[in-house]
Amino acid sequence: MARDLDLALKNAPLRAPAPLFDRPRAPRGVFTSQSGFLRALGILAVVLLAVLPFLDASRYTMSIATSALIYVMLCMGLNVVVGYAGLLDLGYIAFFAVGAYVSGIFTTVLGFPMWLALPATIVACIVAGVIIGGPTLRLRSDYLAIVTLGFGEIIRITANNLEITGGPSGIHGIPSWDFGGWSFDDGFAIGGLQFPGYVVFYYFVAAVVVVVGVIGAGRLAKGKLGRAWKAVRDDEDAAEAMGINTYVAKISAYIIGAVWAGMAGQLMSTHLSAISPNSFQFLYSALILMAVVLGGMGSTPGVIIGALFVSLAPELLRDFAEWRYLIFGVLLVVVMLFRPAGLWPATAVLPWLKRTKPQPPPFTSAVGAIDQGVPGVEPSVMESVDGLPATDAEEGRQA
């Protein structure tokens, strides 16, 4: 028997044995899978964004909602830098300032339309990301944080002393987005419903944040580049030993985060129609970083929740007058005490999925060598797994 088996294995083509279990299809339901629930939650959030102007279209509500969406865009960009790549950036507001000032200069000084200033904003943020990140990303941890903090202050002080940026007074009269002869300030009417300019701009910002900010950052995190970022975040030395160019991975995350911040800065400059150096202080960098940490670093829904909490909580507490910032700080402390990993961390599992018991999958037929008509070898011996005849393997599974 052993001689026949050796002869069969020597002359017959072999292939890997079939898996012992049939892999079940991944669940796709809303309440049976994490991805299905998040997809349904995202669709619900988009519907709420579209319905909000029909519920309350006041100028105050639209202004607060637009600012909150711009905060979401900023936090999604910082999440790429801090949450995915693990780079502690305390001067992230510098790229926000670059985007705002470049768009303001191109539209007010050079007379470009806002949509034509967008490529210039992206290019300027890429150049700023290379200039700032090139020499600094070779540092780690606290040293990187201190250097980025210094660069953030350099950008603000530079804008405060240049004539083209308006000095301490900043830039005023930044126009809105216009296409041809139509501007967002004109608004439009559909079916007898008049949409004012600030409502139209809210829709535009919501579309940019959802399509570019949320979906774009989420898809990047799931790709090859995103896996490289997470490897660098977890252990940079081990990632480099596995063949990942850690410097390229880090600077790519830094540049992508800079582009996200620059686009948010252009949206904010159009929204406010005026910018000044006081709008880009270190406090805002800390606030954006706090939103990312509060929501959950590396988690798309968590970062969105954290950005909305940080941007909307002071407005919701406005009735408490001078006590609102004290209450806001107490809420932050309470959240970090009871949710130290964030409101929705990247490793979060839905509660009802934790209680689901996995079902053991059924066995499949084991396949080893293929009988090619070798004389003197029984087919039952040819069909083997790990050198055992198929009959013995089947008896072992039944036992």
mmCIF file of C-alpha atoms in Angstrom:
data_model
loop_
_atom_site.group_PDB
_atom_site.id
_atom_site.type_symbol
_atom_site.label_atom_id
_atom_site.label_comp_id
_atom_site.label_asym_id
_atom_site.label_seq_id
_atom_site.Cartn_x
_atom_site.Cartn_y
_atom_site.Cartn_z
ATOM 1 C CA MET A 1 0.000 0.000 0.000
ATOM 2 C CA ALA A 2 2.771 2.435 0.920
ATOM 3 C CA ARG A 3 4.644 1.630 -2.306
ATOM 4 C CA ASP A 4 1.517 2.212 -4.378
ATOM 5 C CA LEU A 5 0.896 5.522 -2.585
ATOM 6 C CA ASP A 6 4.493 6.684 -3.180
ATOM 7 C CA LEU A 7 4.198 5.760 -6.859
ATOM 8 C CA ALA A 8 0.908 7.646 -7.168
ATOM 9 C CA LEU A 9 2.246 10.775 -5.514
ATOM 10 C CA LYS A 10 5.356 10.670 -7.685
ATOM 11 C CA ASN A 11 3.540 10.365 -11.025
ATOM 12 C CA ALA A 12 0.213 12.128 -10.431
ATOM 13 C CA PRO A 13 -0.222 15.915 -10.477
ATOM 14 C CA LEU A 14 -1.022 17.354 -7.090
ATOM 15 C CA ARG A 15 -2.966 20.354 -5.960
ATOM 16 C CA ALA A 16 -3.666 21.836 -2.601
ATOM 17 C CA PRO A 17 -6.388 20.080 -0.638
ATOM 18 C CA ALA A 18 -9.790 21.651 -0.545
ATOM 19 C CA PRO A 19 -10.668 23.635 2.595
ATOM 20 C CA LEU A 20 -12.252 21.695 5.393
ATOM 21 C CA PHE A 21 -15.019 24.292 5.722
ATOM 22 C CA ASP A 22 -17.219 26.099 3.257
ATOM 23 C CA ARG A 23 -16.644 29.807 3.839
ATOM 24 C CA PRO A 24 -20.073 31.411 4.342
ATOM 25 C CA ARG A 25 -20.929 34.587 2.536
ATOM 26 C CA ALA A 26 -20.446 37.738 4.572
ATOM 27 C CA PRO A 27 -23.734 39.105 5.919
ATOM 28 C CA ARG A 28 -24.958 42.282 4.271
ATOM 29 C CA GLY A 29 -28.033 43.156 6.273
ATOM 30 C CA VAL A 30 -28.511 46.378 8.202
ATOM 31 C CA PHE A 31 -28.672 44.633 11.574
ATOM 32 C CA THR A 32 -26.530 41.602 10.747
ATOM 33 C CA SER A 33 -23.277 43.264 9.648
ATOM 34 C CA GLN A 34 -21.166 46.226 10.676
ATOM 35 C CA SER A 35 -20.708 47.492 7.116
ATOM 36 C CA GLY A 36 -24.412 47.217 6.335
ATOM 37 C CA PHE A 37 -25.361 49.226 9.416
ATOM 38 C CA LEU A 38 -22.772 51.928 8.675
ATOM 39 C CA ARG A 39 -23.955 52.120 5.068
ATOM 40 C CA ALA A 40 -27.555 52.588 6.194
ATOM 41 C CA LEU A 41 -26.457 55.161 8.773
ATOM 42 C CA GLY A 42 -24.574 57.086 6.080
ATOM 43 C CA ILE A 43 -27.618 57.105 3.790
ATOM 44 C CA LEU A 44 -29.758 58.371 6.677
ATOM 45 C CA ALA A 45 -27.245 61.157 7.395
ATOM 46 C CA VAL A 46 -27.278 62.242 3.731
ATOM 47 C CA VAL A 47 -31.089 62.310 3.789
ATOM 48 C CA LEU A 48 -31.028 64.479 6.921
ATOM 49 C CA LEU A 49 -28.599 66.868 5.224
ATOM 50 C CA ALA A 50 -30.952 67.188 2.272
ATOM 51 C CA VAL A 51 -34.066 67.644 4.435
ATOM 52 C CA LEU A 52 -32.643 70.158 6.941
ATOM 53 C CA PRO A 53 -33.314 73.303 4.831
ATOM 54 C CA PHE A 54 -36.958 72.271 4.507
ATOM 55 C CA LEU A 55 -37.231 71.975 8.300
ATOM 56 C CA ASP A 56 -35.420 75.198 9.191
ATOM 57 C CA ALA A 57 -34.028 77.434 6.454
ATOM 58 C CA SER A 58 -33.162 80.404 8.648
ATOM 59 C CA ARG A 59 -29.867 82.134 7.991
ATOM 60 C CA TYR A 60 -28.608 81.286 11.481
ATOM 61 C CA THR A 61 -29.316 77.552 11.161
ATOM 62 C CA MET A 62 -27.794 77.330 7.689
ATOM 63 C CA SER A 63 -24.688 79.242 8.809
ATOM 64 C CA ILE A 64 -24.133 76.948 11.809
ATOM 65 C CA ALA A 65 -24.760 73.812 9.730
ATOM 66 C CA THR A 66 -22.343 74.982 7.025
ATOM 67 C CA SER A 67 -19.624 75.698 9.583
ATOM 68 C CA ALA A 68 -20.186 72.266 11.151
ATOM 69 C CA LEU A 69 -19.792 70.578 7.761
ATOM 70 C CA ILE A 70 -16.553 72.467 7.140
ATOM 71 C CA TYR A 71 -15.337 71.223 10.539
ATOM 72 C CA VAL A 72 -16.165 67.681 9.409
ATOM 73 C CA MET A 73 -14.038 68.234 6.296
ATOM 74 C CA LEU A 74 -11.149 69.508 8.427
ATOM 75 C CA CYS A 75 -11.380 66.624 10.878
ATOM 76 C CA MET A 76 -11.481 64.040 8.095
ATOM 77 C CA GLY A 77 -8.227 65.469 6.741
ATOM 78 C CA LEU A 78 -6.579 65.458 10.164
ATOM 79 C CA ASN A 79 -7.830 61.908 10.701
ATOM 80 C CA VAL A 80 -5.731 60.833 7.709
ATOM 81 C CA VAL A 81 -2.644 62.364 9.339
ATOM 82 C CA VAL A 82 -3.238 61.427 12.974
ATOM 83 C CA GLY A 83 -5.728 58.570 12.898
ATOM 84 C CA TYR A 84 -4.379 56.564 9.958
ATOM 85 C CA ALA A 85 -0.685 57.472 9.771
ATOM 86 C CA GLY A 86 -0.171 58.213 13.482
ATOM 87 C CA LEU A 87 1.520 61.614 12.930
ATOM 88 C CA LEU A 88 0.810 64.026 15.773
ATOM 89 C CA ASP A 89 0.276 67.351 14.005
ATOM 90 C CA LEU A 90 -0.326 70.399 16.213
ATOM 91 C CA GLY A 91 -0.091 72.914 13.363
ATOM 92 C CA TYR A 92 -2.764 71.525 11.073
ATOM 93 C CA ILE A 93 -4.549 74.881 10.987
ATOM 94 C CA ALA A 94 -1.646 76.161 8.837
ATOM 95 C CA PHE A 95 -2.974 74.307 5.771
ATOM 96 C CA PHE A 96 -6.434 75.656 6.503
ATOM 97 C CA ALA A 97 -4.904 79.138 6.394
ATOM 98 C CA VAL A 98 -3.028 78.400 3.155
ATOM 99 C CA GLY A 99 -6.244 77.336 1.425
ATOM 100 C CA ALA A 100 -8.179 80.342 2.704
ATOM 101 C CA TYR A 101 -5.526 82.928 1.822
ATOM 102 C CA VAL A 102 -4.671 81.498 -1.607
ATOM 103 C CA SER A 103 -8.331 81.458 -2.640
ATOM 104 C CA GLY A 104 -8.818 84.949 -1.185
ATOM 105 C CA ILE A 105 -5.810 86.380 -3.038
ATOM 106 C CA PHE A 106 -6.766 84.752 -6.340
ATOM 107 C CA THR A 107 -10.358 86.006 -6.194
ATOM 108 C CA THR A 108 -9.885 89.508 -4.755
ATOM 109 C CA VAL A 109 -6.435 90.578 -5.986
ATOM 110 C CA LEU A 110 -6.122 88.648 -9.260
ATOM 111 C CA GLY A 111 -9.836 88.581 -10.105
ATOM 112 C CA PHE A 112 -10.141 84.819 -10.688
ATOM 113 C CA PRO A 113 -13.511 83.098 -10.155
ATOM 114 C CA MET A 114 -13.670 80.843 -7.121
ATOM 115 C CA TRP A 115 -13.853 77.597 -9.090
ATOM 116 C CA LEU A 116 -10.701 78.558 -11.002
ATOM 117 C CA ALA A 117 -8.901 79.294 -7.723
ATOM 118 C CA LEU A 118 -9.527 75.715 -6.553
ATOM 119 C CA PRO A 119 -6.626 74.156 -8.564
ATOM 120 C CA ALA A 120 -4.311 76.885 -7.280
ATOM 121 C CA THR A 121 -5.415 76.100 -3.721
ATOM 122 C CA ILE A 122 -4.724 72.389 -4.165
ATOM 123 C CA VAL A 123 -1.288 73.041 -5.696
ATOM 124 C CA ALA A 124 -0.407 75.506 -2.922
ATOM 125 C CA CYS A 125 -1.395 72.979 -0.243
ATOM 126 C CA ILE A 126 0.668 70.246 -1.906
ATOM 127 C CA VAL A 127 3.687 72.562 -2.021
ATOM 128 C CA ALA A 128 3.130 73.579 1.612
ATOM 129 C CA GLY A 129 2.806 69.921 2.610
ATOM 130 C CA VAL A 130 6.100 69.080 0.913
ATOM 131 C CA ILE A 131 7.906 72.112 2.368
ATOM 132 C CA ILE A 132 6.639 71.517 5.902
ATOM 133 C CA GLY A 133 6.534 67.736 5.868
ATOM 134 C CA GLY A 134 9.755 67.126 3.954
ATOM 135 C CA PRO A 135 12.187 68.005 6.745
ATOM 136 C CA THR A 136 9.892 67.308 9.707
ATOM 137 C CA LEU A 137 8.454 63.855 9.013
ATOM 138 C CA ARG A 138 11.790 62.227 9.757
ATOM 139 C CA LEU A 139 11.085 63.149 13.370
ATOM 140 C CA ARG A 140 8.766 61.178 15.639
ATOM 141 C CA SER A 141 6.331 61.631 18.509
ATOM 142 C CA ASP A 142 6.855 64.768 20.618
ATOM 143 C CA TYR A 143 9.542 66.237 18.373
ATOM 144 C CA LEU A 144 7.215 66.083 15.372
ATOM 145 C CA ALA A 145 4.411 67.715 17.369
ATOM 146 C CA ILE A 146 6.636 70.600 18.487
ATOM 147 C CA VAL A 147 7.981 71.269 14.975
ATOM 148 C CA THR A 148 4.506 71.217 13.376
ATOM 149 C CA LEU A 149 3.293 73.581 16.081
ATOM 150 C CA GLY A 150 6.099 75.952 15.161
ATOM 151 C CA PHE A 151 5.254 75.797 11.451
ATOM 152 C CA GLY A 152 1.615 76.553 12.217
ATOM 153 C CA GLU A 153 2.626 79.704 14.062
ATOM 154 C CA ILE A 154 5.056 80.670 11.286
ATOM 155 C CA ILE A 155 2.238 80.589 8.714
ATOM 156 C CA ARG A 156 -0.002 82.749 10.903
ATOM 157 C CA ILE A 157 2.718 85.302 11.682
ATOM 158 C CA THR A 158 3.730 85.445 8.022
ATOM 159 C CA ALA A 159 0.146 86.175 6.979
ATOM 160 C CA ASN A 160 0.008 88.837 9.677
ATOM 161 C CA ASN A 161 3.004 90.697 8.198
ATOM 162 C CA LEU A 162 2.562 90.412 4.432
ATOM 163 C CA GLU A 163 0.896 93.148 2.454
ATOM 164 C CA ILE A 164 -0.689 90.812 -0.075
ATOM 165 C CA THR A 165 -2.523 88.989 2.711
ATOM 166 C CA GLY A 166 -3.887 92.226 4.135
ATOM 167 C CA GLY A 167 -1.746 92.172 7.269
ATOM 168 C CA PRO A 168 -3.654 92.098 10.570
ATOM 169 C CA SER A 169 -6.845 93.234 8.797
ATOM 170 C CA GLY A 170 -6.880 90.208 6.515
ATOM 171 C CA ILE A 171 -8.797 89.934 3.234
ATOM 172 C CA HIS A 172 -12.363 91.159 2.870
ATOM 173 C CA GLY A 173 -14.970 90.948 0.144
ATOM 174 C CA ILE A 174 -14.193 87.387 -0.948
ATOM 175 C CA PRO A 175 -16.804 86.508 -3.587
ATOM 176 C CA SER A 176 -18.981 83.433 -3.633
ATOM 177 C CA TRP A 177 -18.857 80.639 -6.182
ATOM 178 C CA ASP A 178 -20.130 81.617 -9.611
ATOM 179 C CA PHE A 179 -20.445 79.720 -12.873
ATOM 180 C CA GLY A 180 -20.872 81.848 -15.963
ATOM 181 C CA GLY A 181 -23.415 84.534 -15.188
ATOM 182 C CA TRP A 182 -24.959 82.713 -12.202
ATOM 183 C CA SER A 183 -23.680 82.991 -8.624
ATOM 184 C CA PHE A 184 -24.595 81.158 -5.450
ATOM 185 C CA ASP A 185 -25.666 84.521 -4.029
ATOM 186 C CA ASP A 186 -28.452 84.660 -6.631
ATOM 187 C CA GLY A 187 -30.077 81.452 -5.460
ATOM 188 C CA PHE A 188 -32.630 79.694 -7.627
ATOM 189 C CA ALA A 189 -36.250 78.545 -7.636
ATOM 190 C CA ILE A 190 -37.555 74.994 -8.249
ATOM 191 C CA GLY A 191 -41.266 74.292 -8.512
ATOM 192 C CA GLY A 192 -42.190 77.578 -6.903
ATOM 193 C CA LEU A 193 -39.756 77.073 -4.000
ATOM 194 C CA GLN A 194 -37.139 79.786 -3.665
ATOM 195 C CA PHE A 195 -33.726 78.649 -2.429
ATOM 196 C CA PRO A 196 -31.678 81.613 -1.088
ATOM 197 C CA GLY A 197 -27.960 81.835 -1.677
ATOM 198 C CA TYR A 198 -26.956 80.653 1.804
ATOM 199 C CA VAL A 199 -29.137 77.539 1.415
ATOM 200 C CA VAL A 200 -27.617 76.772 -1.988
ATOM 201 C CA PHE A 201 -24.119 77.156 -0.534
ATOM 202 C CA TYR A 202 -25.071 74.784 2.294
ATOM 203 C CA TYR A 203 -26.033 72.134 -0.268
ATOM 204 C CA PHE A 204 -22.774 72.710 -2.123
ATOM 205 C CA VAL A 205 -20.655 72.343 1.026
ATOM 206 C CA ALA A 206 -22.613 69.234 2.052
ATOM 207 C CA ALA A 207 -21.969 67.639 -1.338
ATOM 208 C CA VAL A 208 -18.235 68.427 -1.189
ATOM 209 C CA VAL A 209 -17.894 67.110 2.364
ATOM 210 C CA VAL A 210 -19.770 63.869 1.653
ATOM 211 C CA VAL A 211 -18.194 63.070 -1.710
ATOM 212 C CA VAL A 212 -14.631 64.297 -1.201
ATOM 213 C CA GLY A 213 -14.151 64.362 2.544
ATOM 214 C CA VAL A 214 -15.940 61.313 3.878
ATOM 215 C CA ILE A 215 -16.046 58.897 0.946
ATOM 216 C CA GLY A 216 -12.606 59.849 -0.365
ATOM 217 C CA ALA A 217 -10.846 59.455 2.991
ATOM 218 C CA GLY A 218 -12.714 56.230 3.711
ATOM 219 C CA ARG A 219 -11.719 54.647 0.398
ATOM 220 C CA LEU A 220 -8.110 55.694 0.842
ATOM 221 C CA ALA A 221 -8.014 54.024 4.251
ATOM 222 C CA LYS A 222 -9.175 50.683 2.813
ATOM 223 C CA GLY A 223 -6.658 50.622 -0.031
ATOM 224 C CA LYS A 224 -3.010 49.665 -0.221
ATOM 225 C CA LEU A 225 -1.873 53.127 0.840
ATOM 226 C CA GLY A 226 -4.227 53.082 3.815
ATOM 227 C CA ARG A 227 -2.844 49.743 4.995
ATOM 228 C CA ALA A 228 0.661 51.197 4.743
ATOM 229 C CA TRP A 229 -0.414 54.160 6.878
ATOM 230 C CA LYS A 230 -1.832 51.884 9.567
ATOM 231 C CA ALA A 231 1.305 49.744 9.548
ATOM 232 C CA VAL A 232 3.445 52.847 10.072
ATOM 233 C CA ARG A 233 1.118 53.995 12.836
ATOM 234 C CA ASP A 234 1.279 50.681 14.698
ATOM 235 C CA ASP A 235 5.043 50.113 14.423
ATOM 236 C CA GLU A 236 7.179 52.149 12.051
ATOM 237 C CA ASP A 237 10.278 49.980 12.462
ATOM 238 C CA ALA A 238 8.365 46.780 11.755
ATOM 239 C CA ALA A 239 6.662 48.383 8.738
ATOM 240 C CA GLU A 240 10.025 49.421 7.331
ATOM 241 C CA ALA A 241 11.402 45.933 7.918
ATOM 242 C CA MET A 242 8.487 44.512 5.906
ATOM 243 C CA GLY A 243 9.427 46.643 2.896
ATOM 244 C CA ILE A 244 7.155 49.674 3.333
ATOM 245 C CA ASN A 245 8.730 53.002 2.435
ATOM 246 C CA THR A 246 7.671 54.694 5.642
ATOM 247 C CA TYR A 247 8.822 58.170 4.595
ATOM 248 C CA VAL A 248 6.748 58.074 1.393
ATOM 249 C CA ALA A 249 3.753 56.751 3.321
ATOM 250 C CA LYS A 250 4.001 59.525 5.912
ATOM 251 C CA ILE A 251 4.508 62.381 3.484
ATOM 252 C CA SER A 252 1.635 61.142 1.287
ATOM 253 C CA ALA A 253 -0.657 61.190 4.336
ATOM 254 C CA TYR A 254 0.598 64.674 5.195
ATOM 255 C CA ILE A 255 -0.033 65.988 1.677
ATOM 256 C CA ILE A 256 -3.514 64.454 1.455
ATOM 257 C CA GLY A 257 -4.403 65.933 4.835
ATOM 258 C CA ALA A 258 -3.082 69.310 3.637
ATOM 259 C CA VAL A 259 -5.275 69.181 0.514
ATOM 260 C CA TRP A 260 -8.355 68.357 2.605
ATOM 261 C CA ALA A 261 -7.607 71.302 4.936
ATOM 262 C CA GLY A 262 -6.958 73.654 2.013
ATOM 263 C CA MET A 263 -10.303 72.829 0.416
ATOM 264 C CA ALA A 264 -11.998 73.385 3.768
ATOM 265 C CA GLY A 265 -10.209 76.737 4.054
ATOM 266 C CA GLN A 266 -11.469 77.796 0.643
ATOM 267 C CA LEU A 267 -15.017 76.847 1.622
ATOM 268 C CA MET A 268 -14.696 78.783 4.894
ATOM 269 C CA SER A 269 -13.311 81.899 3.192
ATOM 270 C CA THR A 270 -16.265 81.901 0.806
ATOM 271 C CA HIS A 271 -18.710 81.238 3.618
ATOM 272 C CA LEU A 272 -17.451 84.126 5.774
ATOM 273 C CA SER A 273 -16.372 86.367 2.828
ATOM 274 C CA ALA A 274 -13.521 87.609 5.058
ATOM 275 C CA ILE A 275 -10.474 86.093 6.748
ATOM 276 C CA SER A 276 -7.824 87.383 9.156
ATOM 277 C CA PRO A 277 -4.805 85.897 10.981
ATOM 278 C CA ASN A 278 -6.804 85.630 14.220
ATOM 279 C CA SER A 279 -8.917 82.913 12.582
ATOM 280 C CA PHE A 280 -5.910 80.567 12.430
ATOM 281 C CA GLN A 281 -4.557 80.487 15.953
ATOM 282 C CA PHE A 282 -3.183 77.399 17.681
ATOM 283 C CA LEU A 283 -6.440 77.051 19.610
ATOM 284 C CA TYR A 284 -8.209 75.901 16.443
ATOM 285 C CA SER A 285 -5.560 73.256 15.750
ATOM 286 C CA ALA A 286 -6.073 71.925 19.254
ATOM 287 C CA LEU A 287 -9.845 72.018 18.785
ATOM 288 C CA ILE A 288 -9.690 69.986 15.567
ATOM 289 C CA LEU A 289 -7.296 67.476 17.131
ATOM 290 C CA MET A 290 -9.610 67.217 20.126
ATOM 291 C CA ALA A 291 -12.541 66.428 17.820
ATOM 292 C CA VAL A 292 -10.581 63.597 16.163
ATOM 293 C CA VAL A 293 -9.480 62.108 19.495
ATOM 294 C CA LEU A 294 -12.918 62.589 21.038
ATOM 295 C CA GLY A 295 -14.699 60.814 18.197
ATOM 296 C CA GLY A 296 -12.167 58.017 17.776
ATOM 297 C CA MET A 297 -8.918 58.165 15.812
ATOM 298 C CA GLY A 298 -9.046 56.193 12.590
ATOM 299 C CA SER A 299 -12.843 55.877 12.680
ATOM 300 C CA THR A 300 -14.851 57.684 9.997
ATOM 301 C CA PRO A 301 -18.194 57.772 11.890
ATOM 302 C CA GLY A 302 -16.366 58.628 15.112
ATOM 303 C CA VAL A 303 -14.549 61.594 13.564
ATOM 304 C CA ILE A 304 -17.813 62.906 12.116
ATOM 305 C CA ILE A 305 -19.502 62.646 15.515
ATOM 306 C CA GLY A 306 -16.544 64.333 17.207
ATOM 307 C CA ALA A 307 -16.500 67.190 14.686
ATOM 308 C CA LEU A 308 -20.231 67.777 15.082
ATOM 309 C CA PHE A 309 -19.920 67.675 18.875
ATOM 310 C CA VAL A 310 -17.073 70.185 19.009
ATOM 311 C CA SER A 311 -18.646 72.566 16.486
ATOM 312 C CA LEU A 312 -22.292 72.409 17.587
ATOM 313 C CA ALA A 313 -22.048 71.983 21.376
ATOM 314 C CA PRO A 314 -21.040 75.646 22.097
ATOM 315 C CA GLU A 315 -23.964 76.838 19.960
ATOM 316 C CA LEU A 316 -26.441 74.504 21.634
ATOM 317 C CA LEU A 317 -25.231 75.759 25.021
ATOM 318 C CA ARG A 318 -25.520 79.425 24.064
ATOM 319 C CA ASP A 319 -28.493 79.903 26.430
ATOM 320 C CA PHE A 320 -26.134 79.393 29.366
ATOM 321 C CA ALA A 321 -24.262 82.602 28.398
ATOM 322 C CA GLU A 322 -20.815 82.772 30.003
ATOM 323 C CA TRP A 323 -21.233 79.332 31.582
ATOM 324 C CA ARG A 324 -21.422 77.526 28.253
ATOM 325 C CA TYR A 325 -17.682 77.018 27.827
ATOM 326 C CA LEU A 326 -17.395 75.677 31.375
ATOM 327 C CA ILE A 327 -20.199 73.201 30.660
ATOM 328 C CA PHE A 328 -18.579 72.347 27.341
ATOM 329 C CA GLY A 329 -15.277 71.580 29.081
ATOM 330 C CA VAL A 330 -17.010 69.441 31.717
ATOM 331 C CA LEU A 331 -18.751 67.469 28.962
ATOM 332 C CA LEU A 332 -15.420 66.850 27.271
ATOM 333 C CA VAL A 333 -13.886 65.571 30.514
ATOM 334 C CA VAL A 334 -16.873 63.296 31.158
ATOM 335 C CA VAL A 335 -16.746 61.850 27.656
ATOM 336 C CA MET A 336 -13.016 61.146 27.872
ATOM 337 C CA LEU A 337 -13.431 59.506 31.280
ATOM 338 C CA PHE A 338 -16.174 57.124 30.202
ATOM 339 C CA ARG A 339 -15.090 56.713 26.558
ATOM 340 C CA PRO A 340 -11.269 56.937 26.586
ATOM 341 C CA ALA A 341 -11.004 55.334 23.127
ATOM 342 C CA GLY A 342 -13.506 57.808 21.647
ATOM 343 C CA LEU A 343 -17.226 57.976 21.119
ATOM 344 C CA TRP A 344 -16.981 55.555 18.192
ATOM 345 C CA PRO A 345 -13.499 53.985 18.045
ATOM 346 C CA ALA A 346 -12.178 52.228 14.973
ATOM 347 C CA THR A 347 -12.404 48.850 16.767
ATOM 348 C CA ALA A 348 -16.016 49.343 17.840
ATOM 349 C CA VAL A 349 -18.407 46.433 17.286
ATOM 350 C CA LEU A 350 -22.161 46.914 17.359
ATOM 351 C CA PRO A 351 -23.631 45.605 20.653
ATOM 352 C CA TRP A 352 -26.093 43.199 19.036
ATOM 353 C CA LEU A 353 -23.320 41.698 16.887
ATOM 354 C CA LYS A 354 -21.277 40.899 20.005
ATOM 355 C CA ARG A 355 -24.086 38.676 21.290
ATOM 356 C CA THR A 356 -24.361 36.730 18.029
ATOM 357 C CA LYS A 357 -22.935 33.220 18.385
ATOM 358 C CA PRO A 358 -20.960 32.024 15.363
ATOM 359 C CA GLN A 359 -22.338 28.930 13.656
ATOM 360 C CA PRO A 360 -19.839 26.160 12.836
ATOM 361 C CA PRO A 361 -19.623 25.755 9.055
ATOM 362 C CA PRO A 362 -20.161 22.310 7.485
ATOM 363 C CA PHE A 363 -17.294 20.145 6.287
ATOM 364 C CA THR A 364 -16.478 19.968 2.615
ATOM 365 C CA SER A 365 -15.213 16.982 0.686
ATOM 366 C CA ALA A 366 -11.442 16.653 1.040
ATOM 367 C CA VAL A 367 -9.542 16.520 -2.230
ATOM 368 C CA GLY A 368 -5.835 15.769 -2.525
ATOM 369 C CA ALA A 369 -4.166 14.019 -5.403
ATOM 370 C CA ILE A 370 -6.091 13.477 -8.619
ATOM 371 C CA ASP A 371 -6.218 10.036 -10.071
ATOM 372 C CA GLN A 372 -4.774 10.154 -13.540
ATOM 373 C CA GLY A 373 -5.166 6.464 -14.215
ATOM 374 C CA VAL A 374 -1.992 5.258 -12.505
ATOM 375 C CA PRO A 375 -2.075 1.463 -12.682
ATOM 376 C CA GLY A 376 -2.310 -0.495 -9.488
ATOM 377 C CA VAL A 377 -3.631 2.394 -7.331
ATOM 378 C CA GLU A 378 -7.156 2.436 -6.014
ATOM 379 C CA PRO A 379 -9.087 5.699 -6.401
ATOM 380 C CA SER A 380 -9.914 5.724 -2.680
ATOM 381 C CA VAL A 381 -6.198 5.881 -1.921
ATOM 382 C CA MET A 382 -5.580 8.667 -4.468
ATOM 383 C CA GLU A 383 -8.170 10.921 -2.827
ATOM 384 C CA SER A 384 -6.248 11.730 0.338
ATOM 385 C CA VAL A 385 -5.550 14.587 2.722
ATOM 386 C CA ASP A 386 -2.259 14.911 4.594
ATOM 387 C CA GLY A 387 -1.160 11.471 3.407
ATOM 388 C CA LEU A 388 -4.254 9.721 4.816
ATOM 389 C CA PRO A 389 -6.642 7.796 2.595
ATOM 390 C CA ALA A 390 -9.976 9.460 2.022
ATOM 391 C CA THR A 391 -11.801 6.735 3.925
ATOM 392 C CA ASP A 392 -9.629 7.284 7.014
ATOM 393 C CA ALA A 393 -10.028 11.068 6.823
ATOM 394 C CA GLU A 394 -13.800 10.704 6.543
ATOM 395 C CA GLU A 395 -13.891 8.403 9.570
ATOM 396 C CA GLY A 396 -11.833 10.910 11.551
ATOM 397 C CA ARG A 397 -14.237 13.728 10.715
ATOM 398 C CA GLN A 398 -17.260 11.617 11.666
ATOM 399 C CA ALA A 399 -15.627 10.754 14.996
#
